[in-house]
Coordinates of C-alpha atoms and ligand atoms in Angstrom, one line a residue:
X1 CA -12.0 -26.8 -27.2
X2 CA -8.5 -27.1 -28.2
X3 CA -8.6 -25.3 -31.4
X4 CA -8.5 -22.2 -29.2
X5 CA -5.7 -19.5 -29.7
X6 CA -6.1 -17.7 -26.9
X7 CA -7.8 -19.7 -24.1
X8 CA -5.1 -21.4 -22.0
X9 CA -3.3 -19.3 -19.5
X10 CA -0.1 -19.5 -21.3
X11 CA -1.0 -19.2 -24.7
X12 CA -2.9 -15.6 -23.0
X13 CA 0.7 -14.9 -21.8
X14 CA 2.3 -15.2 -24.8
X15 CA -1.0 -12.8 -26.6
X16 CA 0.0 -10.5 -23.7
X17 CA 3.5 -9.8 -24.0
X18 CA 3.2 -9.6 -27.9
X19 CA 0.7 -6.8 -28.1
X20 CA 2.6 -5.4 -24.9
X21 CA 5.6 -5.1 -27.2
X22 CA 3.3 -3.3 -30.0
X23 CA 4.5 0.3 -27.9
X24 CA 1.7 2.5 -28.0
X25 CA 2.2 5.2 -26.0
X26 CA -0.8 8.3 -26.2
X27 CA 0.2 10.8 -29.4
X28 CA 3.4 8.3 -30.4
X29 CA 3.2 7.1 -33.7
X30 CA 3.5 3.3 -32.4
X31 CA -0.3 4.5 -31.1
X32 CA -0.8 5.0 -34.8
X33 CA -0.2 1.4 -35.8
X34 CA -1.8 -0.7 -32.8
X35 CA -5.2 -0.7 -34.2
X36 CA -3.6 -2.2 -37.5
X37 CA -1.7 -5.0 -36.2
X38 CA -4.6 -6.1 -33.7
X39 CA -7.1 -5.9 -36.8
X40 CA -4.4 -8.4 -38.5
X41 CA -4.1 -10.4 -35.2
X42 CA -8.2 -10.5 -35.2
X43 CA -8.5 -11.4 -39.1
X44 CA -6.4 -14.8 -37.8
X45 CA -9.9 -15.8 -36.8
X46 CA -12.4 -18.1 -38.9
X47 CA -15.4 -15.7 -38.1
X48 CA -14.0 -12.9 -39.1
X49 CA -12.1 -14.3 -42.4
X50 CA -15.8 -15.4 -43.4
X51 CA -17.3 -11.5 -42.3
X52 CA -14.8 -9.6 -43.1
X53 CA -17.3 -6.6 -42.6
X54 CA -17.4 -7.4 -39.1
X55 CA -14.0 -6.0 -38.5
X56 CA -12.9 -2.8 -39.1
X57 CA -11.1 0.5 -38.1
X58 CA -12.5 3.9 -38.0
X59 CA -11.0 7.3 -38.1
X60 CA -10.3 9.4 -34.5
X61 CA -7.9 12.3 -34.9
X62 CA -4.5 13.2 -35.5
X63 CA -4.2 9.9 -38.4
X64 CA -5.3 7.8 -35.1
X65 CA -8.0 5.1 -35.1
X66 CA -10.0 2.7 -33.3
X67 CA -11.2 -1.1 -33.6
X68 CA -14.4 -2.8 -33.9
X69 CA -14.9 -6.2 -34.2
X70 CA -18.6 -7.5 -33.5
X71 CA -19.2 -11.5 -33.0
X72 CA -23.3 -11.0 -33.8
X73 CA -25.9 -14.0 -33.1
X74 CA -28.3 -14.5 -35.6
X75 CA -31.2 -14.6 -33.1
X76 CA -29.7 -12.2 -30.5
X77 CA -30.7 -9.0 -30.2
X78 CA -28.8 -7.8 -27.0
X79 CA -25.0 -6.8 -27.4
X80 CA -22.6 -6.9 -24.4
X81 CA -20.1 -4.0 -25.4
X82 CA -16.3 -5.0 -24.1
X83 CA -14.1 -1.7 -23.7
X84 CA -10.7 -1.0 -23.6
X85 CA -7.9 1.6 -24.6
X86 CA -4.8 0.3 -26.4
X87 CA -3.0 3.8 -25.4
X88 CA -0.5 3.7 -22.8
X89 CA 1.2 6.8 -20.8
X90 CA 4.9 7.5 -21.5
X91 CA 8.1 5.2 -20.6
X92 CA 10.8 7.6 -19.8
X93 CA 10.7 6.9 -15.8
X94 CA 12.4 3.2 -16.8
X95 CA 15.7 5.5 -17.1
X96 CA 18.6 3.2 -18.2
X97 CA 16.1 0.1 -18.6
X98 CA 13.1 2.1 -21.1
X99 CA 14.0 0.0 -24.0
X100 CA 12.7 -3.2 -22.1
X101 CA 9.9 -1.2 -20.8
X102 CA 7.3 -3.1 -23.2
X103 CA 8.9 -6.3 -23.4
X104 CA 7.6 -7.8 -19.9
X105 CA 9.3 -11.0 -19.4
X106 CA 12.5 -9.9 -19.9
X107 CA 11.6 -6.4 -17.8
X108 CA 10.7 -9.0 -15.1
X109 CA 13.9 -10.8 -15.1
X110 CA 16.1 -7.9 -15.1
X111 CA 13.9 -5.9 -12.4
X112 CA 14.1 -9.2 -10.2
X113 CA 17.9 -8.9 -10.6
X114 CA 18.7 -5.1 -9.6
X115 CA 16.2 -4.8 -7.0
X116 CA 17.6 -3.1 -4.5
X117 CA 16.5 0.5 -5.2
X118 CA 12.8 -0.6 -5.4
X119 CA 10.2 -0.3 -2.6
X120 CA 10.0 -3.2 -0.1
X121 CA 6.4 -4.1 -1.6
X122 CA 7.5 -4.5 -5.0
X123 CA 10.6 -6.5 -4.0
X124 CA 8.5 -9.1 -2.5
X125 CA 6.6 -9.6 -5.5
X126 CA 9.7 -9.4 -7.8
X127 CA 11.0 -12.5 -5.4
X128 CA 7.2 -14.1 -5.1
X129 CA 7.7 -14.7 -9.2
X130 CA 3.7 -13.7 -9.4
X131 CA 3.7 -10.9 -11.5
X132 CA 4.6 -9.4 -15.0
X133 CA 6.6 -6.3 -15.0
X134 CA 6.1 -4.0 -17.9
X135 CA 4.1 -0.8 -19.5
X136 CA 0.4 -1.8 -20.3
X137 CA 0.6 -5.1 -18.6
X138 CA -2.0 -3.8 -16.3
X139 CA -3.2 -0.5 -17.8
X140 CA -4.6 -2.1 -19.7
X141 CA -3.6 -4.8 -22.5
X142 CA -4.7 -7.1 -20.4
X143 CA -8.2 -6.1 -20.4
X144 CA -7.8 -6.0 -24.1
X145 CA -6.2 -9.4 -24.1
X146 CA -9.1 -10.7 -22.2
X147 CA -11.8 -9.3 -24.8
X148 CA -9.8 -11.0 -27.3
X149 CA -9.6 -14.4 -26.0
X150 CA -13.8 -14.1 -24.8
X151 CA -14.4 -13.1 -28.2
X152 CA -12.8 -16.0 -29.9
X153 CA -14.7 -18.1 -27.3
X154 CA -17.7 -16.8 -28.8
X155 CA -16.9 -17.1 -32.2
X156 CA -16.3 -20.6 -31.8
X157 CA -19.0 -21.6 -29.6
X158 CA -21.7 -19.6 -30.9
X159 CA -22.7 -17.8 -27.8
X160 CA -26.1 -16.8 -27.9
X161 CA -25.6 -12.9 -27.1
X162 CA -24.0 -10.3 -29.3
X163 CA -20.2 -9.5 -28.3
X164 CA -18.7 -5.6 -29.4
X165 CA -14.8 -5.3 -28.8
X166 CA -13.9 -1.7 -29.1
X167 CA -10.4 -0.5 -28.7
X168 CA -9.9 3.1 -28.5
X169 CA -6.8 5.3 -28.7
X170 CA -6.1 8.5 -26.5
X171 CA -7.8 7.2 -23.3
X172 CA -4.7 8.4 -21.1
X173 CA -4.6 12.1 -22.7
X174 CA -8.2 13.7 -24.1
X175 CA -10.3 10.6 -25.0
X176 CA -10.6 11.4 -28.5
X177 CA -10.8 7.7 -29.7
X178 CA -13.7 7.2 -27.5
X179 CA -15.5 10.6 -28.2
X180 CA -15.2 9.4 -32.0
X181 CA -16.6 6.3 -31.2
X182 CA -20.0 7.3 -30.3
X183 CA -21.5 8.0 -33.4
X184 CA -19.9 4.2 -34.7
X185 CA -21.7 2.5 -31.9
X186 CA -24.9 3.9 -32.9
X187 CA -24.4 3.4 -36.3
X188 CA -23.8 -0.2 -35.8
X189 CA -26.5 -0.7 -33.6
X190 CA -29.1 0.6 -36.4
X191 CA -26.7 -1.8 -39.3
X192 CA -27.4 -4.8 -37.1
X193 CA -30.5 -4.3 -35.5
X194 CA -29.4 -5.0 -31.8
X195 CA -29.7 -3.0 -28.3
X196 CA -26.7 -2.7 -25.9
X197 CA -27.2 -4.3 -22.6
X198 CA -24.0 -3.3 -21.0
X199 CA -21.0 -1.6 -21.4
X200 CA -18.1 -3.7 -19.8
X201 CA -14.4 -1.9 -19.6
X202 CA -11.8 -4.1 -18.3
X203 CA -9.8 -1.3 -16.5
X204 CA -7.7 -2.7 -13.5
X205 CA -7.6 -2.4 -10.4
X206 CA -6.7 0.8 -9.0
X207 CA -5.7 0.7 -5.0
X208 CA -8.1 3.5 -3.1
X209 CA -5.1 4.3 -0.6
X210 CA -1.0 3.4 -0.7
X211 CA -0.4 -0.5 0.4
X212 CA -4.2 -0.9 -0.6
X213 CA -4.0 -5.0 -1.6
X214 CA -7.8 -5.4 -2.0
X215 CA -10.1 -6.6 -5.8
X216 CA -12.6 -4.2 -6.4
X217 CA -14.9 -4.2 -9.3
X218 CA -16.6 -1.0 -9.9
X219 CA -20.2 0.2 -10.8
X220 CA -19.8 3.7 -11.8
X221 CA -16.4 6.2 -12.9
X222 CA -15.7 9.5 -11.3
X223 CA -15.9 12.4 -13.1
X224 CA -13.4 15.5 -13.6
X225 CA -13.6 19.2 -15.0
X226 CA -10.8 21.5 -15.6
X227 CA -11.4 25.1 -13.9
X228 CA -9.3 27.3 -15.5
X229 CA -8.7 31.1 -14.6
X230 CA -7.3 34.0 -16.6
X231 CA -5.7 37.0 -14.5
X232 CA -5.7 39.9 -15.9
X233 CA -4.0 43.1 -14.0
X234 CA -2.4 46.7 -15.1
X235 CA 0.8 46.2 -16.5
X236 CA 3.3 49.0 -15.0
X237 CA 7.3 49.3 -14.5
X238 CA 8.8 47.3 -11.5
X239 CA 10.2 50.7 -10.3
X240 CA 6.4 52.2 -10.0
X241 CA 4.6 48.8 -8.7
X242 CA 1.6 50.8 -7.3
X243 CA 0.9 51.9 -10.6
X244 CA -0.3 49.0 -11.9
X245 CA -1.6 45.6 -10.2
X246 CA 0.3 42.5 -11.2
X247 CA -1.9 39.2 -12.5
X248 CA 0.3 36.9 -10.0
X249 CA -1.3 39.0 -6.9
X250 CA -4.6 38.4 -8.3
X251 CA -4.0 34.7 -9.4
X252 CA -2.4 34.3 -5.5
X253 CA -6.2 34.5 -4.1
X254 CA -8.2 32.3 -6.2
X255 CA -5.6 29.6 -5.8
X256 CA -5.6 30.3 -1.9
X257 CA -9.5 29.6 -2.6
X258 CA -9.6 26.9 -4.5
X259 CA -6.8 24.9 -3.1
X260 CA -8.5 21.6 -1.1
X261 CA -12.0 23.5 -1.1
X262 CA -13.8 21.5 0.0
X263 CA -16.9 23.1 -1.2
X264 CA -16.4 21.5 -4.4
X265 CA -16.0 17.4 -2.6
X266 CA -19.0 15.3 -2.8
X267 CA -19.8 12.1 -0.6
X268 CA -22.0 9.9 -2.4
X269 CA -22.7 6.4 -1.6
X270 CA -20.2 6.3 1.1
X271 CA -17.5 7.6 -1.5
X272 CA -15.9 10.8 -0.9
X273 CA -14.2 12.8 -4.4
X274 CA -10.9 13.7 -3.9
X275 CA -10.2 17.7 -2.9
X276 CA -9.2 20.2 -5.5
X277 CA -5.6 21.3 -6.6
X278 CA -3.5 23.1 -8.9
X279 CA -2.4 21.7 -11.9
X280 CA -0.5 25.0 -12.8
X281 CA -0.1 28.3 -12.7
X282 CA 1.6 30.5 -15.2
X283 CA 2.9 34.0 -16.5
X284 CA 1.8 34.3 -19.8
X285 CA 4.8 36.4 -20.9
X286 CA 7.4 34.5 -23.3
X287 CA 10.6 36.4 -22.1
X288 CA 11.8 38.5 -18.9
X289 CA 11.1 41.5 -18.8
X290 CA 10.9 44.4 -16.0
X291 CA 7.8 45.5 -16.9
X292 CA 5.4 43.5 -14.6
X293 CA 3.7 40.3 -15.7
X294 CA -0.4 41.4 -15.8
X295 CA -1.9 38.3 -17.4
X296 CA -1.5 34.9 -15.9
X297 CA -3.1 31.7 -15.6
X298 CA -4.3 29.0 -13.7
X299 CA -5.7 25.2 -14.1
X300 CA -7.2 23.4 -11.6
X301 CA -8.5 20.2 -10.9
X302 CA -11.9 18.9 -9.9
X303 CA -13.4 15.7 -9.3
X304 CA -17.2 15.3 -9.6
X305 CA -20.0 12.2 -9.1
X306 CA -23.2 13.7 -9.0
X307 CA -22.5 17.1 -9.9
X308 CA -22.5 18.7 -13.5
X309 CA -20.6 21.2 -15.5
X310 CA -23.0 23.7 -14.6
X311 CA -22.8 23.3 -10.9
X312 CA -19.4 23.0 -10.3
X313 CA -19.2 25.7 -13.1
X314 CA -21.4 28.0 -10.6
X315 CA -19.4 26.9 -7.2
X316 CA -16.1 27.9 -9.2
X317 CA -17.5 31.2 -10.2
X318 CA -18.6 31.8 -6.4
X319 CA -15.4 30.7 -5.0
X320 CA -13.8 33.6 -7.3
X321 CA -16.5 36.1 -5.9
X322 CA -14.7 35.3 -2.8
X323 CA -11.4 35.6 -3.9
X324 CA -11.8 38.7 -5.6
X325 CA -13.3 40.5 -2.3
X326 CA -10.8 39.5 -0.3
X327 CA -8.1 40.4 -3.3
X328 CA -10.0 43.8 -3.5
X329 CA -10.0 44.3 0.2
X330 CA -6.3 43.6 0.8
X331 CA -5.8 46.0 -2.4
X332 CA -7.7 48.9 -0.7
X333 CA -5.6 48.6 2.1
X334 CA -2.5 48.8 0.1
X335 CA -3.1 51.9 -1.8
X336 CA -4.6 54.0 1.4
X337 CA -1.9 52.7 3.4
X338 CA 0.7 54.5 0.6
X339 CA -2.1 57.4 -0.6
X340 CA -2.6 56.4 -3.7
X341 CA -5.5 56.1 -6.0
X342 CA -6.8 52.2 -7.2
X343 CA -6.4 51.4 -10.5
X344 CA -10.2 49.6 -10.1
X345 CA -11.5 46.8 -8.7
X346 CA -10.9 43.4 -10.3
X347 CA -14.1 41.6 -11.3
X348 CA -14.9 37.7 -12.3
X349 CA -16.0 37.8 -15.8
X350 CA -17.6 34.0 -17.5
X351 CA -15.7 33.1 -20.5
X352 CA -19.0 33.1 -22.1
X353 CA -19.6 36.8 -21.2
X354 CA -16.6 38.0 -22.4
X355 CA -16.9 36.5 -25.7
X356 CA -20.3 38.0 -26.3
X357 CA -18.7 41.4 -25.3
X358 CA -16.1 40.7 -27.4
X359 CA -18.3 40.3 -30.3
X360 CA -20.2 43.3 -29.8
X361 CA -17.3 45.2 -29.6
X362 CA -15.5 43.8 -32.5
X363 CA -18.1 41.7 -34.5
X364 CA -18.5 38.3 -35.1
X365 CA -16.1 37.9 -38.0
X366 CA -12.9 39.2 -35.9
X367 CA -13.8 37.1 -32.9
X368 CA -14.0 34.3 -35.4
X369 CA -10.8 35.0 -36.4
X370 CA -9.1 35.0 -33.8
X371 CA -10.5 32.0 -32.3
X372 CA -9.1 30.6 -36.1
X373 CA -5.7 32.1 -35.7
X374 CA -5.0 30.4 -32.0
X375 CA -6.5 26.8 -33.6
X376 CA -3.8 26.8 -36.3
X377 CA -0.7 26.7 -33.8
X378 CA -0.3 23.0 -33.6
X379 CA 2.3 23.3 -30.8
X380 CA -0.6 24.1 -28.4
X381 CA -2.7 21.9 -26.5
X382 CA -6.2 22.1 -25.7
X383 CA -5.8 23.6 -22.2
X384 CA -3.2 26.3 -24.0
X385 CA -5.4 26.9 -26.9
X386 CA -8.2 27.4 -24.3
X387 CA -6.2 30.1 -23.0
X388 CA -4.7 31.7 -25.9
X389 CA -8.2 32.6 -26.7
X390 CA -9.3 34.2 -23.8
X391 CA -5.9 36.0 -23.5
X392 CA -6.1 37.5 -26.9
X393 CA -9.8 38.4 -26.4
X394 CA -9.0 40.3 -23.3
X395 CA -6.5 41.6 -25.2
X396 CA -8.6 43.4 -27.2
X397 CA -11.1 44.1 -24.4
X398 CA -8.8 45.2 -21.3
X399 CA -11.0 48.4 -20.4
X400 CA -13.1 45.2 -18.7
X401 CA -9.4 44.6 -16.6
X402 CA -8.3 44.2 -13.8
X403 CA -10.5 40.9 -13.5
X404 CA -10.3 37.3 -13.6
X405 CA -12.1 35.3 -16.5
X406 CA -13.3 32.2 -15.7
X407 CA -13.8 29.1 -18.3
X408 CA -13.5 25.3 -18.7
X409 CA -10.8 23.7 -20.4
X410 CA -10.8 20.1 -22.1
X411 CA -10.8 17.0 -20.9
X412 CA -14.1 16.8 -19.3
X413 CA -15.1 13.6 -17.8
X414 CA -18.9 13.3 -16.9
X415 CA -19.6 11.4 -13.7
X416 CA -21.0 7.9 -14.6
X417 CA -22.8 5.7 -12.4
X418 CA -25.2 2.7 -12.7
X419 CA -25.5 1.4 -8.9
X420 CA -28.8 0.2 -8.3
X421 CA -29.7 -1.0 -12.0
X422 CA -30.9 -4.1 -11.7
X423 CA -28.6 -5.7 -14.7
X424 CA -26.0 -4.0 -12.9
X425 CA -26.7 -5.6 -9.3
X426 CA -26.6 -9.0 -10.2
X427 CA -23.8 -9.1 -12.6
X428 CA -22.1 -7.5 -8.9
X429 CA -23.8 -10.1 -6.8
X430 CA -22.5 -12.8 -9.2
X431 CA -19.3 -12.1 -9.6
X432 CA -18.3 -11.5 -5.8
X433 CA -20.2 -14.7 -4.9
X434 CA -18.0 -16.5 -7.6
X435 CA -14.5 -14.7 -7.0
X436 CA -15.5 -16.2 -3.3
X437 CA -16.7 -19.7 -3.9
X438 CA -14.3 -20.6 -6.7
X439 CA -11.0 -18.6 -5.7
X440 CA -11.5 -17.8 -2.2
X441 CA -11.0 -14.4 -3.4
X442 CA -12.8 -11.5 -1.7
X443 CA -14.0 -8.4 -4.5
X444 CA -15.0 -5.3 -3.3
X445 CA -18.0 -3.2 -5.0
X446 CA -16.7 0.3 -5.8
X447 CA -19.3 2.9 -6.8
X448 CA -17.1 5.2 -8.9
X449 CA -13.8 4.1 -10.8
X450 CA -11.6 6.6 -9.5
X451 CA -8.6 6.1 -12.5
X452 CA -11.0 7.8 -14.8
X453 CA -12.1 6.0 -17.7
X454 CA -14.0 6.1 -20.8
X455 CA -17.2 4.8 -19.4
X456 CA -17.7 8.7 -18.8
X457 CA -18.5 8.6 -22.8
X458 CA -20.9 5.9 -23.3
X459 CA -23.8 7.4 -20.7
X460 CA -25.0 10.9 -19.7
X461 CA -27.2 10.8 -16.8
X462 CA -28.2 14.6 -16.8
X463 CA -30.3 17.3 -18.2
X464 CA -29.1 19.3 -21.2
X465 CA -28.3 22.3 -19.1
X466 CA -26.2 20.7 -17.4
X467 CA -23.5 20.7 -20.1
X468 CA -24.3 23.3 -21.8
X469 CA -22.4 25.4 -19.4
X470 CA -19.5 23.4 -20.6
X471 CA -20.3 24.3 -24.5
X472 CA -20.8 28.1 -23.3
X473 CA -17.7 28.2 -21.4
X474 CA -14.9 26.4 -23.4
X475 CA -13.4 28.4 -25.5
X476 CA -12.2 25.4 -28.0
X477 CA -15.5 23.5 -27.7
X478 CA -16.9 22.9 -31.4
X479 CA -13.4 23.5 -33.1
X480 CA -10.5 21.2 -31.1
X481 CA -12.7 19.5 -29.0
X482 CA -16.2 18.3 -28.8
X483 CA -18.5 15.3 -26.6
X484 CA -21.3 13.7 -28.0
X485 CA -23.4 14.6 -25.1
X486 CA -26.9 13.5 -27.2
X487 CA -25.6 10.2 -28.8
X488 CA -24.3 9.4 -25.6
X489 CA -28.1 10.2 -24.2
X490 CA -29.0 7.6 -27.3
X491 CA -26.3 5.0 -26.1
X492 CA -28.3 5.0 -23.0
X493 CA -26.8 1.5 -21.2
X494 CA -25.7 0.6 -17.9
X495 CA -21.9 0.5 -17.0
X496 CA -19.7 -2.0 -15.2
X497 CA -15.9 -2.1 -14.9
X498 CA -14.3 -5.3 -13.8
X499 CA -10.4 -5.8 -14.4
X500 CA -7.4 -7.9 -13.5
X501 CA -5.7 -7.0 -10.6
X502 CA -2.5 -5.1 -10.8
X503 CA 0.0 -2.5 -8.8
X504 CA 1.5 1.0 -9.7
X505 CA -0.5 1.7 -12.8
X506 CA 1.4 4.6 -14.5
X507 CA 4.8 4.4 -12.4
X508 CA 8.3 1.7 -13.9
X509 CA 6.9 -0.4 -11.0
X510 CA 3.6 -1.4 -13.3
X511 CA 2.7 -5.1 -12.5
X512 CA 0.2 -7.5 -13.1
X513 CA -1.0 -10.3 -10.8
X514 CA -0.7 -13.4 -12.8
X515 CA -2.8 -15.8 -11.3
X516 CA -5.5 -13.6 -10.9
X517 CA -4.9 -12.0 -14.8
X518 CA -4.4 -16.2 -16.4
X519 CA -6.3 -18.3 -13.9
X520 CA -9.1 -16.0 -12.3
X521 CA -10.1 -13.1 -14.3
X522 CA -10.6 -15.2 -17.4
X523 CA -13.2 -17.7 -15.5
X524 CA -14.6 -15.2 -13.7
X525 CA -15.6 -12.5 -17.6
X526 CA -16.4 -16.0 -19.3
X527 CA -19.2 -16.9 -16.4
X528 CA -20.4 -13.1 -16.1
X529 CA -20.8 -13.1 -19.9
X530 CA -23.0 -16.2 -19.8
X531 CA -25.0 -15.6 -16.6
X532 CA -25.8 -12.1 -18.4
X533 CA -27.1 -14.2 -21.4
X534 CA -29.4 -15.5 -19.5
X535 CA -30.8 -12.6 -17.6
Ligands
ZN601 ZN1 -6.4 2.7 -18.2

């Protein structure tokens, strides 16, 4: 039909670089105002001038908010959910050319003429004149673009299945948008009477490995958990070190221990999770000073696919039974070595532990207070608000010191998987065997995203105990941060990500393939959306 907006390749490329330019980077105010101009862009549409209900924006955090817009059938009951997040991460590694950053084809043009610094790979494809340069291209307007254009389809052609576009702020940073938009989808799905079938993200491509060139579609996201550690030694004066234990010779074995442990990979399906690492380690003194630093922290890393809070909660706490006999060994050493007497021997405390000692010790209403006090800085992050209120609860309880307290910090990103469902199989099936006979182009099955996505939020797979060794152990859980673990138990649908094909998600060499993005990708979502009509 020609009275399409958004249907020919380069009317999608024009869609594309406009809400490209709409800069939305995560916690920018520019992320404030996406969801309003695309809920204007939408309202251009017939349908949703006549059901105006149909569209709307809801309320995440921080004056954020996310977009619905349902195309319903009035005999269909099933609902095809099409994700995406309208956030992007940061611009500043453009340098001199971040102002063109989010206009694409000019980006392109300029990039193609000062490409000499640029890796030999992206060269070519600058000269090749297939791909769009730009912030988002890839990660991931185009998805969004894509749900657009399908949902005008539908709209127009009354497509017998129920189409959800959600668009969702925060995806890069915490997930908020999507953690808000749980209850919503439920809420909907009782207003309208329908089930969901499938929850369909259009996250690209990521490559596996570097010079990776391969389409894979992908049946299932990693998850992740951050394992954070307190450190708490004996203060003393630099001039007396044996007096005292410093936190940064504790904190040196549990990151010898949990650096690439490989305790904590898991192989499932052929798929291997990437080793643990460090995302930081720090003193948690403000200024210099010669008395020595005894509290310290450390964050690390952890990918996950089968696994739940709980168990990688218990392999952390093990690793740092290990690290603290080998700390307390090396310690005993020291101090017979120079006749001295040990200060103790450091111990691994659960967050959870400590806070129930806590509030024996100090009652409830003091503990509540100063979990209250540590919420109202607003210069803190979750991981730094996580460990604010450890620190000052140690604080209080330091006759428990030398040790290390253990506890989980935000974001948490439950493994999601739906191999083997039988929806799920065929809409892979399909889709290769199309990419093949009408493109010649070979897709790859992936059984777990590894980009991370919000898929993690739409599906929980595992028993309640399993995360509520996340609630027990975080100290900001309930306040700052929260996951819908039983609406997501309600949500209860398979998952499926398939996405354009792009390069270098995240980095000023960000591009997206444009045949694949204007010629393929669009056949290839239409077809899937109609074969799973019929199944
Ligand atoms: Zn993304």
């Amino acid at each position: 039909m020609s009275n399409l907006k958004w249907n020919q390749p380069e009317k999608l490329r024009a869609l594309l670089a406009e809400v490209v330019s709409w800069k939305s980077m995560t916690l920018s105010e520019g992320e404030r105002q996406f969801p309003a101009k695309l809920q204007a862009k939408l309202q251009n549409l017939l349908y949703f001038q006549q059901l105006p209900d149909q569209l709307a924006l809801h309320e995440a955090d921080f004056r954020r908010k996310f977009l619905t817009a349902l195309y319903k059938h009035p005999n269909a009951k099933e609902t095809i959910c099409l994700m995406s997040h309208f956030d992007t991460v940061n611009t500043e590694e453009y340098g001199s050319l971040e102002p063109l950053a989010t206009q694409p084809e000019e980006l392109t043009k300029v990039l193609r003429e000062n490409q000499e610094a640029l890796p030999n790979e992206v060269q070519r494809d600058l000269e090749s004149g297939e791909y769009l340069f730009g912030r988002g291209t890839m990660d991931m307007k185009m998805g969004l673009v894509m749900h657009m254009s399908l949902l005008e389809k539908a709209t127009v052609e009354k497509w017998p299945i129920n189409l959800l576009l959600l668009t969702v702020p925060d995806e890069e940073v915490n997930s908020s948008g999507m953690r808000h938009a749980v209850p919503i989808l439920l809420e909907l799905q009782k207003k309208y009477h329908f089930s969901y079938k499938l929850f369909l993200n259009s996250e690209p491509v990521f490559t596996q490995e570097p010079m990776d060139r391969a389409h894979y579609l992908y049946t299932g996201s990693m998850g992740k958990l951050l394992a954070a550690a307190l450190f708490y030694g004996r203060e003393t004066h630099a001039g007396e070190p044996l007096s005292g234990m410093t936190s940064p010779f504790i904190a040196s074995f549990l990151t010898r221990e949990m650096e690439w442990n490989d305790s904590f990979q898991e192989t499932v399906l052929g798929e291997t999770t990437p080793l643990p690492v460090t995302l930081q380690q720090t003193d948690l003194r403000l200024l210099y000073s010669t008395q020595t630093p005894y509290r310290s922290s450390a964050l690390y890393n952890i990918f996950m696919m089968k696994r739940s809070a709980k168990e990688i909660f218990d392999i952390f706490e093990s690793v740092a039974q290990t690290a603290v006999a080998k700390c307390n060994e090396a310690y005993k050493k020291i101090c017979e070595k120079n006749n001295v007497e040990p200060i103790g021997k450091v111990q691994v405390i659960r967050y959870k532990d400590l806070l129930n000692y806590a509030i024996k010790k100090l009652g409830e209403g003091f503990v509540n207070d100063v979990i209250a006090d540590i919420q109202y800085e607003e210069g803190w992050d979750e991981r730094e608000k996580s460990l604010r209120i450890t620190d000052k609860l140690m604080l209080q309880c330091q006759e428990l010191a030398p040790a290390i307290v253990i506890l989980l910090a935000p974001p948490y990103y439950p493994a999601v998987n739906s191999t083997g469902n039988e929806l799920v199989e065929a809409c892979t099936t399909f889709i290769k065997k199309l990419a093949k006979d009408k493109f010649n182009l070979e897709m790859k099955r992936i059984h777990y995203f590894n980009g991370l996505c919000d898929l993690s939020y739409v599906n929980y797979m595992g028993m309640s105990d399993g995360w509520s060794a996340f609630e027990d152990n975080t100290p900001v859980w309930g306040d700052s941060y929260s996951i819908p673990f039983e609406g997501m138990q309600r949500l209860n649908a398979p998952v499926l990500n398939v996405g354009p094909l792009g390069y270098d998600a995240h980095k000023r060499t960000e591009r997206l393939s444009l045949k694949n993005a204007f010629e393929e990708f669009p056949v290839i979502m239409e077809t899937l959306i109609h074969k799973i009509s019929r199944l």
